[in-house]
Short mmCIF file of C-alpha atoms (C1' of nucleotides) in Angstrom, two decimals:
data_model
loop_
_atom_site.label_atom_id
_atom_site.label_comp_id
_atom_site.label_asym_id
_atom_site.label_seq_id
_atom_site.Cartn_x
_atom_site.Cartn_y
_atom_site.Cartn_z
CA UNK A 6 23.89 22.68 -20.58
CA UNK A 7 23.04 19.36 -18.61
CA UNK A 8 20.01 20.22 -16.48
CA UNK A 9 20.02 16.73 -14.89
CA UNK A 10 23.18 17.88 -13.20
CA UNK A 11 21.13 19.55 -10.48
CA UNK A 12 23.91 19.55 -7.60
CA UNK A 13 26.73 21.07 -10.03
CA UNK A 14 24.36 23.70 -11.40
CA UNK A 15 23.01 24.60 -8.10
CA UNK A 16 26.44 24.86 -6.67
CA UNK A 17 27.82 27.09 -9.41
CA UNK A 18 25.27 29.69 -9.35
CA UNK A 19 27.08 30.61 -6.22
CA UNK A 20 30.47 31.67 -7.91
CA UNK A 21 30.73 34.83 -9.46
CA UNK A 22 31.52 35.32 -13.17
CA UNK A 23 29.77 32.25 -14.60
CA UNK A 24 27.21 31.90 -17.36
CA UNK A 25 25.70 28.73 -18.93
CA UNK A 26 28.58 28.50 -21.60
CA UNK A 27 31.21 28.83 -19.03
CA UNK A 28 29.41 25.83 -16.97
CA UNK A 29 29.44 24.12 -20.55
CA UNK A 30 32.94 24.36 -21.00
CA UNK A 31 33.62 22.97 -17.45
CA UNK A 32 31.25 20.01 -18.08
CA UNK A 33 33.08 19.44 -21.45
CA UNK A 34 36.15 18.33 -19.55
CA UNK A 35 34.12 16.32 -16.67
CA UNK A 36 33.45 12.63 -16.83
CA UNK A 37 30.31 11.42 -15.28
CA UNK A 38 30.86 8.13 -13.30
CA UNK A 39 29.15 5.88 -10.89
CA UNK A 40 30.74 4.23 -7.96
CA UNK A 41 29.00 1.53 -6.17
CA UNK A 42 29.13 1.34 -2.34
CA UNK A 43 32.49 0.55 -0.97
CA UNK A 44 34.45 1.30 -4.27
CA UNK A 45 37.62 3.80 -4.07
CA UNK A 46 37.38 7.01 -5.79
CA UNK A 47 41.09 7.68 -4.64
CA UNK A 48 43.68 5.13 -3.35
CA UNK A 49 46.52 5.65 -0.82
CA UNK A 50 50.00 5.47 -2.51
CA UNK A 51 48.77 6.81 -5.89
CA UNK A 52 48.95 9.94 -7.19
CA UNK A 53 45.77 11.65 -6.93
CA UNK A 54 45.08 13.83 -10.36
CA UNK A 55 41.32 14.06 -10.29
CA UNK A 56 38.99 16.72 -8.64
CA UNK A 57 35.81 15.05 -7.90
CA UNK A 58 32.01 16.68 -7.43
CA UNK A 59 29.50 14.62 -5.80
CA UNK A 60 26.36 14.82 -7.72
CA UNK A 61 24.57 12.18 -5.66
CA UNK A 62 25.43 9.97 -2.62
CA UNK A 63 28.23 10.24 0.05
CA UNK A 64 31.81 9.48 0.22
CA UNK A 65 34.14 9.34 3.10
CA UNK A 66 37.92 10.41 2.99
CA UNK A 67 40.23 8.34 5.67
CA UNK A 68 43.80 6.97 5.85
CA UNK A 69 45.48 4.45 7.72
CA UNK A 70 47.14 4.97 10.94
CA UNK A 71 48.65 1.80 12.36
CA UNK A 72 45.89 -0.96 12.26
CA UNK A 73 43.16 1.59 12.14
CA UNK A 74 41.48 3.73 9.60
CA UNK A 75 41.09 7.40 10.64
CA UNK A 76 38.47 9.41 9.22
CA UNK A 77 39.25 12.74 7.48
CA UNK A 78 36.14 14.08 6.37
CA UNK A 79 32.73 13.14 4.84
CA UNK A 80 31.38 14.99 1.53
CA UNK A 81 27.66 15.03 0.51
CA UNK A 82 26.05 15.59 -2.51
CA UNK A 83 27.12 19.24 -4.14
CA UNK A 84 30.56 19.15 -2.57
CA UNK A 85 33.84 19.02 -4.30
CA UNK A 86 36.19 16.41 -3.12
CA UNK A 87 39.90 14.78 -3.76
CA UNK A 88 42.79 14.50 -1.67
CA UNK A 89 43.64 17.83 -1.60
CA UNK A 90 47.07 18.06 -0.64
CA UNK A 91 47.84 15.12 -2.75
CA UNK A 92 46.25 17.07 -5.59
CA UNK A 93 48.30 19.91 -5.10
CA UNK A 94 51.82 18.19 -4.38
CA UNK A 95 51.18 15.39 -7.05
CA UNK A 96 53.13 13.40 -4.45
CA UNK A 97 51.22 9.75 -3.75
CA UNK A 98 48.74 10.48 -1.36
CA UNK A 99 48.24 8.89 2.16
CA UNK A 100 44.23 9.53 1.56
CA UNK A 101 41.65 7.03 0.40
CA UNK A 102 38.36 8.23 -0.82
CA UNK A 103 35.44 5.73 -0.64
CA UNK A 104 31.66 5.70 -1.69
CA UNK A 105 29.73 5.20 1.70
CA UNK A 106 26.64 4.57 -0.83
CA UNK A 107 26.10 4.35 -4.60
CA UNK A 108 27.30 7.59 -6.03
CA UNK A 109 27.10 9.64 -8.87
CA UNK A 110 30.42 11.79 -9.72
CA UNK A 111 31.91 14.19 -12.01
CA UNK A 112 35.49 13.69 -12.42
CA UNK A 113 37.91 16.08 -13.50
CA UNK A 114 41.26 15.62 -14.46
CA UNK A 115 44.14 17.76 -13.50
CA UNK A 116 45.56 18.11 -17.02
CA UNK A 117 42.49 19.07 -18.34
CA UNK A 118 41.60 21.40 -15.65
CA UNK A 119 44.98 23.19 -16.36
CA UNK A 120 44.53 23.52 -19.93
CA UNK A 121 40.99 24.93 -19.13
CA UNK A 122 42.71 27.61 -16.73
CA UNK A 123 45.14 28.62 -19.75
CA UNK A 124 42.41 28.70 -22.19
CA UNK A 125 39.93 30.51 -19.88
CA UNK A 126 41.54 32.42 -17.23
CA UNK A 127 38.25 33.22 -16.22
CA UNK A 128 38.19 29.33 -14.69
CA UNK A 129 41.28 29.99 -12.47
CA UNK A 130 39.11 32.26 -10.31
CA UNK A 131 36.56 29.58 -10.08
CA UNK A 132 39.41 27.11 -9.13
CA UNK A 133 40.56 29.64 -6.89
CA UNK A 134 37.03 29.82 -4.94
CA UNK A 135 36.66 26.31 -4.80
CA UNK A 136 39.94 26.26 -3.03
CA UNK A 137 39.23 29.31 -0.68
CA UNK A 138 35.94 27.31 0.27
CA UNK A 139 37.99 24.50 0.97
CA UNK A 140 40.35 26.41 3.13
CA UNK A 141 37.63 28.09 5.11
CA UNK A 142 36.21 24.72 6.05
CA UNK A 143 39.12 23.13 6.84
CA UNK A 144 39.93 26.00 9.02
CA UNK A 145 36.22 25.70 10.74
CA UNK A 146 37.09 22.05 11.27
CA UNK A 147 40.17 22.28 13.03
CA UNK A 148 38.97 24.93 15.33
CA UNK A 149 35.65 22.65 15.85
CA UNK A 150 37.86 19.36 16.50
CA UNK A 151 40.53 21.28 18.49
CA UNK A 152 38.37 23.11 20.97
CA UNK A 153 35.16 21.45 21.93
CA UNK A 154 34.69 18.32 23.88
CA UNK A 155 33.86 14.92 22.15
CA UNK A 156 30.28 15.30 23.31
CA UNK A 157 29.90 18.80 21.35
CA UNK A 158 31.55 17.63 18.34
CA UNK A 159 29.15 14.63 18.46
CA UNK A 160 26.17 16.83 18.62
CA UNK A 161 27.49 19.52 16.26
CA UNK A 162 27.81 16.71 13.67
CA UNK A 163 24.23 15.70 14.13
CA UNK A 164 23.33 19.07 13.54
CA UNK A 165 25.28 19.69 10.50
CA UNK A 166 25.39 16.63 8.61
CA UNK A 167 22.50 14.03 9.90
CA UNK A 168 22.91 11.98 6.84
CA UNK A 169 26.13 10.70 7.96
CA UNK A 170 24.82 9.54 11.04
CA UNK A 171 22.78 7.33 9.41
CA UNK A 172 25.14 6.12 7.00
CA UNK A 173 28.51 6.04 8.40
CA UNK A 174 29.60 3.32 10.91
CA UNK A 175 30.24 4.06 14.86
CA UNK A 176 33.98 3.72 14.02
CA UNK A 177 34.08 5.87 10.94
CA UNK A 178 32.11 8.64 13.00
CA UNK A 179 34.18 7.89 16.16
CA UNK A 180 37.56 8.41 14.09
CA UNK A 181 36.28 11.56 12.36
CA UNK A 182 35.44 12.98 16.23
CA UNK A 183 38.84 11.70 17.01
CA UNK A 184 37.94 9.49 20.04
CA UNK A 185 37.48 5.75 20.24
CA UNK A 186 34.35 3.64 19.62
CA UNK A 187 33.53 3.05 23.09
CA UNK A 188 33.61 6.68 23.97
CA UNK A 189 31.12 7.44 21.37
CA UNK A 190 29.17 4.48 22.19
CA UNK A 191 28.86 6.27 25.56
CA UNK A 192 28.08 9.68 24.20
CA UNK A 193 25.32 8.22 22.04
CA UNK A 194 24.01 6.26 25.29
CA UNK A 195 23.72 9.41 27.15
CA UNK A 196 26.46 9.04 29.68
CA UNK B 12 63.95 44.65 -7.94
CA UNK B 13 64.51 45.29 -4.25
CA UNK B 14 67.50 43.31 -3.59
CA UNK B 15 67.04 43.86 0.11
CA UNK B 16 64.07 41.58 0.47
CA UNK B 17 65.84 38.63 0.92
CA UNK B 18 63.13 36.39 2.05
CA UNK B 19 60.28 37.34 -0.54
CA UNK B 20 62.72 36.63 -3.42
CA UNK B 21 63.94 33.68 -1.72
CA UNK B 22 60.42 32.14 -1.50
CA UNK B 23 59.24 33.67 -4.98
CA UNK B 24 61.60 31.58 -6.87
CA UNK B 25 59.90 28.46 -5.85
CA UNK B 26 56.82 29.69 -7.60
CA UNK B 27 56.35 28.69 -11.47
CA UNK B 28 56.32 31.45 -13.96
CA UNK B 29 57.80 34.34 -12.17
CA UNK B 30 60.75 36.32 -13.43
CA UNK B 31 62.24 39.87 -12.02
CA UNK B 32 59.73 41.99 -13.99
CA UNK B 33 56.82 39.79 -12.30
CA UNK B 34 58.27 40.12 -8.87
CA UNK B 35 58.51 43.85 -9.33
CA UNK B 36 54.90 44.30 -10.47
CA UNK B 37 54.01 42.38 -7.05
CA UNK B 38 56.15 44.61 -5.00
CA UNK B 39 54.84 47.81 -6.50
CA UNK B 40 51.43 47.11 -4.82
CA UNK B 41 53.25 45.98 -1.65
CA UNK B 42 53.71 48.41 1.42
CA UNK B 43 56.80 47.82 3.46
CA UNK B 44 56.10 48.08 7.18
CA UNK B 45 57.45 47.87 10.82
CA UNK B 46 55.57 46.47 13.51
CA UNK B 47 57.19 46.64 17.14
CA UNK B 48 56.99 43.83 19.24
CA UNK B 49 53.18 43.51 20.74
CA UNK B 50 51.75 45.77 17.97
CA UNK B 51 48.84 44.16 15.93
CA UNK B 52 48.49 43.42 12.27
CA UNK B 53 45.05 42.11 12.08
CA UNK B 54 42.49 42.95 14.87
CA UNK B 55 39.71 41.04 15.75
CA UNK B 56 36.20 42.33 14.65
CA UNK B 57 37.48 44.21 11.50
CA UNK B 58 37.33 43.48 8.02
CA UNK B 59 40.99 41.69 7.21
CA UNK B 60 41.61 43.00 3.51
CA UNK B 61 45.34 42.52 3.57
CA UNK B 62 47.83 39.77 3.04
CA UNK B 63 51.16 40.05 4.94
CA UNK B 64 54.38 38.50 4.17
CA UNK B 65 56.77 38.40 7.05
CA UNK B 66 60.38 39.46 5.90
CA UNK B 67 61.89 39.65 9.06
CA UNK B 68 60.63 38.75 12.61
CA UNK B 69 58.12 36.37 14.10
CA UNK B 70 54.18 36.73 14.35
CA UNK B 71 51.61 34.95 16.20
CA UNK B 72 47.94 34.74 15.28
CA UNK B 73 45.14 34.20 17.96
CA UNK B 74 41.83 34.50 19.00
CA UNK B 75 39.82 35.11 22.37
CA UNK B 76 37.79 32.09 23.98
CA UNK B 77 36.16 33.65 26.86
CA UNK B 78 38.82 34.97 29.12
CA UNK B 79 41.86 32.89 27.34
CA UNK B 80 43.66 33.57 24.15
CA UNK B 81 44.19 30.67 21.74
CA UNK B 82 47.22 30.45 19.45
CA UNK B 83 46.12 29.53 15.93
CA UNK B 84 49.40 29.60 14.27
CA UNK B 85 52.99 31.30 14.45
CA UNK B 86 54.75 32.68 11.14
CA UNK B 87 58.11 33.00 10.73
CA UNK B 88 60.21 35.12 8.26
CA UNK B 89 59.52 33.79 4.83
CA UNK B 90 55.85 33.10 5.26
CA UNK B 91 52.86 34.86 4.28
CA UNK B 92 50.24 35.70 6.77
CA UNK B 93 46.82 36.93 7.15
CA UNK B 94 43.35 35.84 8.88
CA UNK B 95 42.98 33.55 5.78
CA UNK B 96 39.15 32.94 6.34
CA UNK B 97 38.51 36.57 7.05
CA UNK B 98 40.55 37.69 4.11
CA UNK B 99 38.69 35.21 1.83
CA UNK B 100 35.09 36.18 3.35
CA UNK B 101 35.56 39.76 4.03
CA UNK B 102 33.31 39.24 6.88
CA UNK B 103 34.65 40.55 10.41
CA UNK B 104 37.33 38.03 11.58
CA UNK B 105 37.74 36.51 14.99
CA UNK B 106 41.38 36.78 14.65
CA UNK B 107 44.20 38.95 15.92
CA UNK B 108 47.78 38.69 14.41
CA UNK B 109 50.61 40.18 16.64
CA UNK B 110 54.12 40.88 16.37
CA UNK B 111 56.04 38.62 18.95
CA UNK B 112 59.28 40.68 18.16
CA UNK B 113 60.10 43.71 16.23
CA UNK B 114 59.18 42.67 12.60
CA UNK B 115 59.21 43.95 9.01
CA UNK B 116 56.53 43.10 6.96
CA UNK B 117 55.16 43.35 3.26
CA UNK B 118 51.53 44.28 3.30
CA UNK B 119 49.33 43.63 0.08
CA UNK B 120 46.12 45.26 -0.14
CA UNK B 121 42.94 42.82 -1.47
CA UNK B 122 41.72 45.58 -3.96
CA UNK B 123 45.50 46.07 -5.16
CA UNK B 124 45.92 42.42 -5.52
CA UNK B 125 42.49 42.00 -7.31
CA UNK B 126 43.56 44.65 -9.71
CA UNK B 127 46.87 42.89 -10.42
CA UNK B 128 45.13 39.53 -10.98
CA UNK B 129 42.54 41.12 -13.87
CA UNK B 130 45.87 42.92 -15.14
CA UNK B 131 48.28 40.18 -15.02
CA UNK B 132 46.48 36.62 -15.01
CA UNK B 133 49.73 35.05 -14.68
CA UNK B 134 49.20 36.42 -10.76
CA UNK B 135 45.97 34.74 -10.35
CA UNK B 136 48.21 31.52 -10.28
CA UNK B 137 50.62 32.83 -7.91
CA UNK B 138 48.29 33.58 -5.57
CA UNK B 139 46.59 30.11 -6.25
CA UNK B 140 49.91 28.49 -5.18
CA UNK B 141 50.04 30.48 -1.86
CA UNK B 142 46.28 29.48 -1.15
CA UNK B 143 47.41 25.78 -2.10
CA UNK B 144 50.57 25.93 0.29
CA UNK B 145 48.41 27.41 2.97
CA UNK B 146 45.99 24.40 2.61
CA UNK B 147 48.67 21.88 2.71
CA UNK B 148 49.81 23.36 5.77
CA UNK B 149 46.65 23.53 7.50
CA UNK B 150 46.05 20.13 6.71
CA UNK B 151 49.24 18.76 8.23
CA UNK B 152 48.48 21.08 11.39
CA UNK B 153 44.96 19.46 11.74
CA UNK B 154 46.37 15.90 11.52
CA UNK B 155 49.06 17.02 13.63
CA UNK B 156 46.97 18.21 16.14
CA UNK B 157 44.23 15.46 15.99
CA UNK B 158 46.31 12.32 16.28
CA UNK B 159 49.39 12.93 18.41
CA UNK B 160 49.65 13.36 22.02
CA UNK B 161 50.59 16.77 23.63
CA UNK B 162 53.92 15.43 24.52
CA UNK B 163 54.67 14.34 20.72
CA UNK B 164 53.20 17.63 19.61
CA UNK B 165 55.70 19.60 21.83
CA UNK B 166 58.75 17.90 20.63
CA UNK B 167 57.32 18.30 17.05
CA UNK B 168 57.31 21.77 17.70
CA UNK B 169 60.81 21.95 18.94
CA UNK B 170 62.36 20.08 15.89
CA UNK B 171 60.11 22.37 13.49
CA UNK B 172 60.00 25.82 14.67
CA UNK B 173 62.71 26.11 17.60
CA UNK B 174 62.55 29.62 17.27
CA UNK B 175 59.22 29.81 18.40
CA UNK B 176 60.06 28.03 21.71
CA UNK B 177 62.75 30.86 22.47
CA UNK B 178 60.22 33.71 21.75
CA UNK B 179 56.74 32.62 22.74
CA UNK B 180 55.68 32.45 26.10
CA UNK B 181 54.57 29.08 27.80
CA UNK B 182 50.80 29.97 27.53
CA UNK B 183 50.87 31.11 23.95
CA UNK B 184 52.73 27.73 23.17
CA UNK B 185 50.24 25.68 25.20
CA UNK B 186 47.22 27.07 23.66
CA UNK B 187 48.85 26.23 20.05
CA UNK B 188 49.39 22.76 21.04
CA UNK B 189 45.84 22.49 22.52
CA UNK B 190 46.78 21.85 26.11
CA UNK B 191 46.80 24.00 29.30
CA UNK B 192 50.00 26.02 30.75
CA UNK B 193 50.34 23.33 33.84
CA UNK B 194 50.42 20.35 31.30
CA UNK B 195 52.85 21.74 29.02
CA UNK B 196 54.82 22.98 32.22
CA UNK B 197 55.06 19.30 33.37
CA UNK B 198 55.90 18.08 29.80
CA UNK B 199 58.67 20.41 29.75
CA UNK B 200 59.74 18.99 33.21
CA UNK B 201 59.98 15.59 31.82
CA UNK B 202 56.96 14.24 33.53
"C1'" DT C 28 15.41 -19.76 10.41
"C1'" DG C 29 19.52 -20.37 12.81
"C1'" DA C 30 24.57 -20.39 12.94
"C1'" DA C 31 28.29 -17.33 11.87
"C1'" DT C 32 30.13 -12.85 11.73
"C1'" DT C 33 30.39 -8.09 12.75
"C1'" DT C 34 29.10 -4.26 15.10
"C1'" DT C 35 27.91 -1.90 18.99
"C1'" DT C 36 27.59 -1.70 23.89
"C1'" DT C 37 28.71 -2.18 28.73
"C1'" DG C 38 31.95 -2.79 32.97
"C1'" DA C 39 36.01 -2.42 35.36
"C1'" DC C 40 39.97 -0.10 35.60
"C1'" DA C 41 44.16 2.89 33.76
"C1'" DT C 42 46.13 7.15 31.62
"C1'" DT C 43 46.07 11.44 30.32
"C1'" DT C 44 44.82 16.16 30.67
"C1'" DG C 45 42.25 19.40 33.08
"C1'" DT C 46 41.16 22.51 37.43
"C1'" DC C 47 42.49 25.11 41.27
"C1'" DA C 48 45.51 26.73 44.90
"C1'" DA C 49 49.74 27.69 46.40
"C1'" DA C 50 55.10 28.16 45.86
"C1'" DT C 51 58.49 29.50 43.44
"C1'" DG C 52 61.02 32.40 40.31
"C1'" DA C 53 61.76 36.35 37.01
"C1'" DC C 54 61.14 41.08 35.98
"C1'" DT C 55 60.07 45.87 36.63
"C1'" DT C 56 59.81 50.06 39.40
"C1'" DT C 57 60.96 52.84 42.89
"C1'" DA D 28 67.59 46.24 47.79
"C1'" DA D 29 62.44 45.84 48.70
"C1'" DA D 30 57.61 45.76 46.69
"C1'" DG D 31 54.85 44.55 43.36
"C1'" DT D 32 53.65 42.04 39.51
"C1'" DC D 33 53.70 38.61 35.99
"C1'" DA D 34 55.08 33.98 34.50
"C1'" DT D 35 55.90 29.41 35.53
"C1'" DT D 36 56.00 25.29 38.41
"C1'" DT D 37 54.26 22.10 41.60
"C1'" DG D 38 51.01 19.33 44.15
"C1'" DA D 39 46.19 17.46 45.14
"C1'" DC D 40 42.57 15.80 43.33
"C1'" DA D 41 38.67 15.88 39.53
"C1'" DA D 42 36.97 14.93 34.87
"C1'" DA D 43 37.58 13.08 30.09
"C1'" DT D 44 38.73 9.85 27.31
"C1'" DG D 45 41.55 5.41 26.27
"C1'" DT D 46 42.01 0.09 26.96
"C1'" DC D 47 40.79 -4.66 27.43
"C1'" DA D 48 37.40 -8.13 27.88
"C1'" DA D 49 33.10 -9.63 27.67
"C1'" DA D 50 28.07 -9.28 26.42
"C1'" DA D 51 24.44 -7.95 23.43
"C1'" DA D 52 22.54 -6.43 19.21
"C1'" DA D 53 22.44 -6.49 14.54
"C1'" DT D 54 23.84 -8.30 10.17
"C1'" DT D 55 25.21 -11.97 6.78
"C1'" DC D 56 25.00 -15.94 4.86
"C1'" DA D 57 23.94 -20.94 4.11
#
DNA sequence: TGAATTTTTTGACATTTGTCAAATGACTTT
DNA sequence: AAAGTCATTTGACAAATGTCAAAAAATTCA
């Protein structure tokens, strides 16, 4: 097993039914990649057939709404990320995913994953758990963004993912919170 | 196969790898239930270990926020429904699911489902597809509720699920749209 | 370093949505 | 039908957030 992939190993011990051999099977189909700050992991308009795991760094998922870009999510080291809806439906995605800083990423092709699922039904369950986790997170985010004020949402973000505040721009954070730049600026100024 | 379960059959032909025998396996673990208008399929504070499929009728999922209740979703005939996050995590759920009209529902216990998944790995893939569909829907809903005005959201609901406008109360619809009763009333009045 | 560019903050004001109280309408029960 | 209850609408005003223009601060680049 690749002992240098700290994050992946750390995350996988959470899942049921995984020993070192299983993890090796998974790593066999992974491609280790570097993305420089600003590079795109996923590009809108293309079919997204890859699942990514962030080993190091920070990525942002966003889409374009008229002239602005709107942040969907930030993903830290130790998280899976893809255009989930695009990955599921295999239609051209509206999402972009960019590296907010230099990143080390594991890339899993959908084809290879499906082959693995056929070969090792055990892994379908792992993928299921990833999906489930993804779902619960999205639901939390929905409730978070629907029923809290802009101020509450900002302070909750500071607590939960302080790295983001440091790395992302005001505009990126504002669109994630669903408010405009000026409003966020005022919240930060404490007004 | 139970030919009277129109909706279930209609939905299942969408999924890959399902023949009549497979569907029968699934129905073997299902319990067919009637819920009268107002009855609860899922109750907050309890662990939700059931997945439901709405054969007939309309159900609403909601939770309590202070004194008000907040609608999370409406589910029509032909849709699966449960407290997905509660079902996944097996922690006491904050969700209630109620019948908005008399309903016919198929109930699938989590235990029985897991047994089926072990016995027939094929079914893990079906469950995966249900989860995936759920996820895509939730993501659409998030974008819908985050980046449209109250008015846009209301008219979109009218188009997509007109049955809901007829059956649900103003208060239930308003909280689903994330606005208060008076605002919805004004949108309806065209102001 | 200093000019140019970009990002963030501030101010004045507009718009959207919320709050509270009261009025109206619909439905139930007797 | 009258009284009581509940749901919905309306009005007056308040609070939150958005828009646009300009200023200030930070960053980039020559």
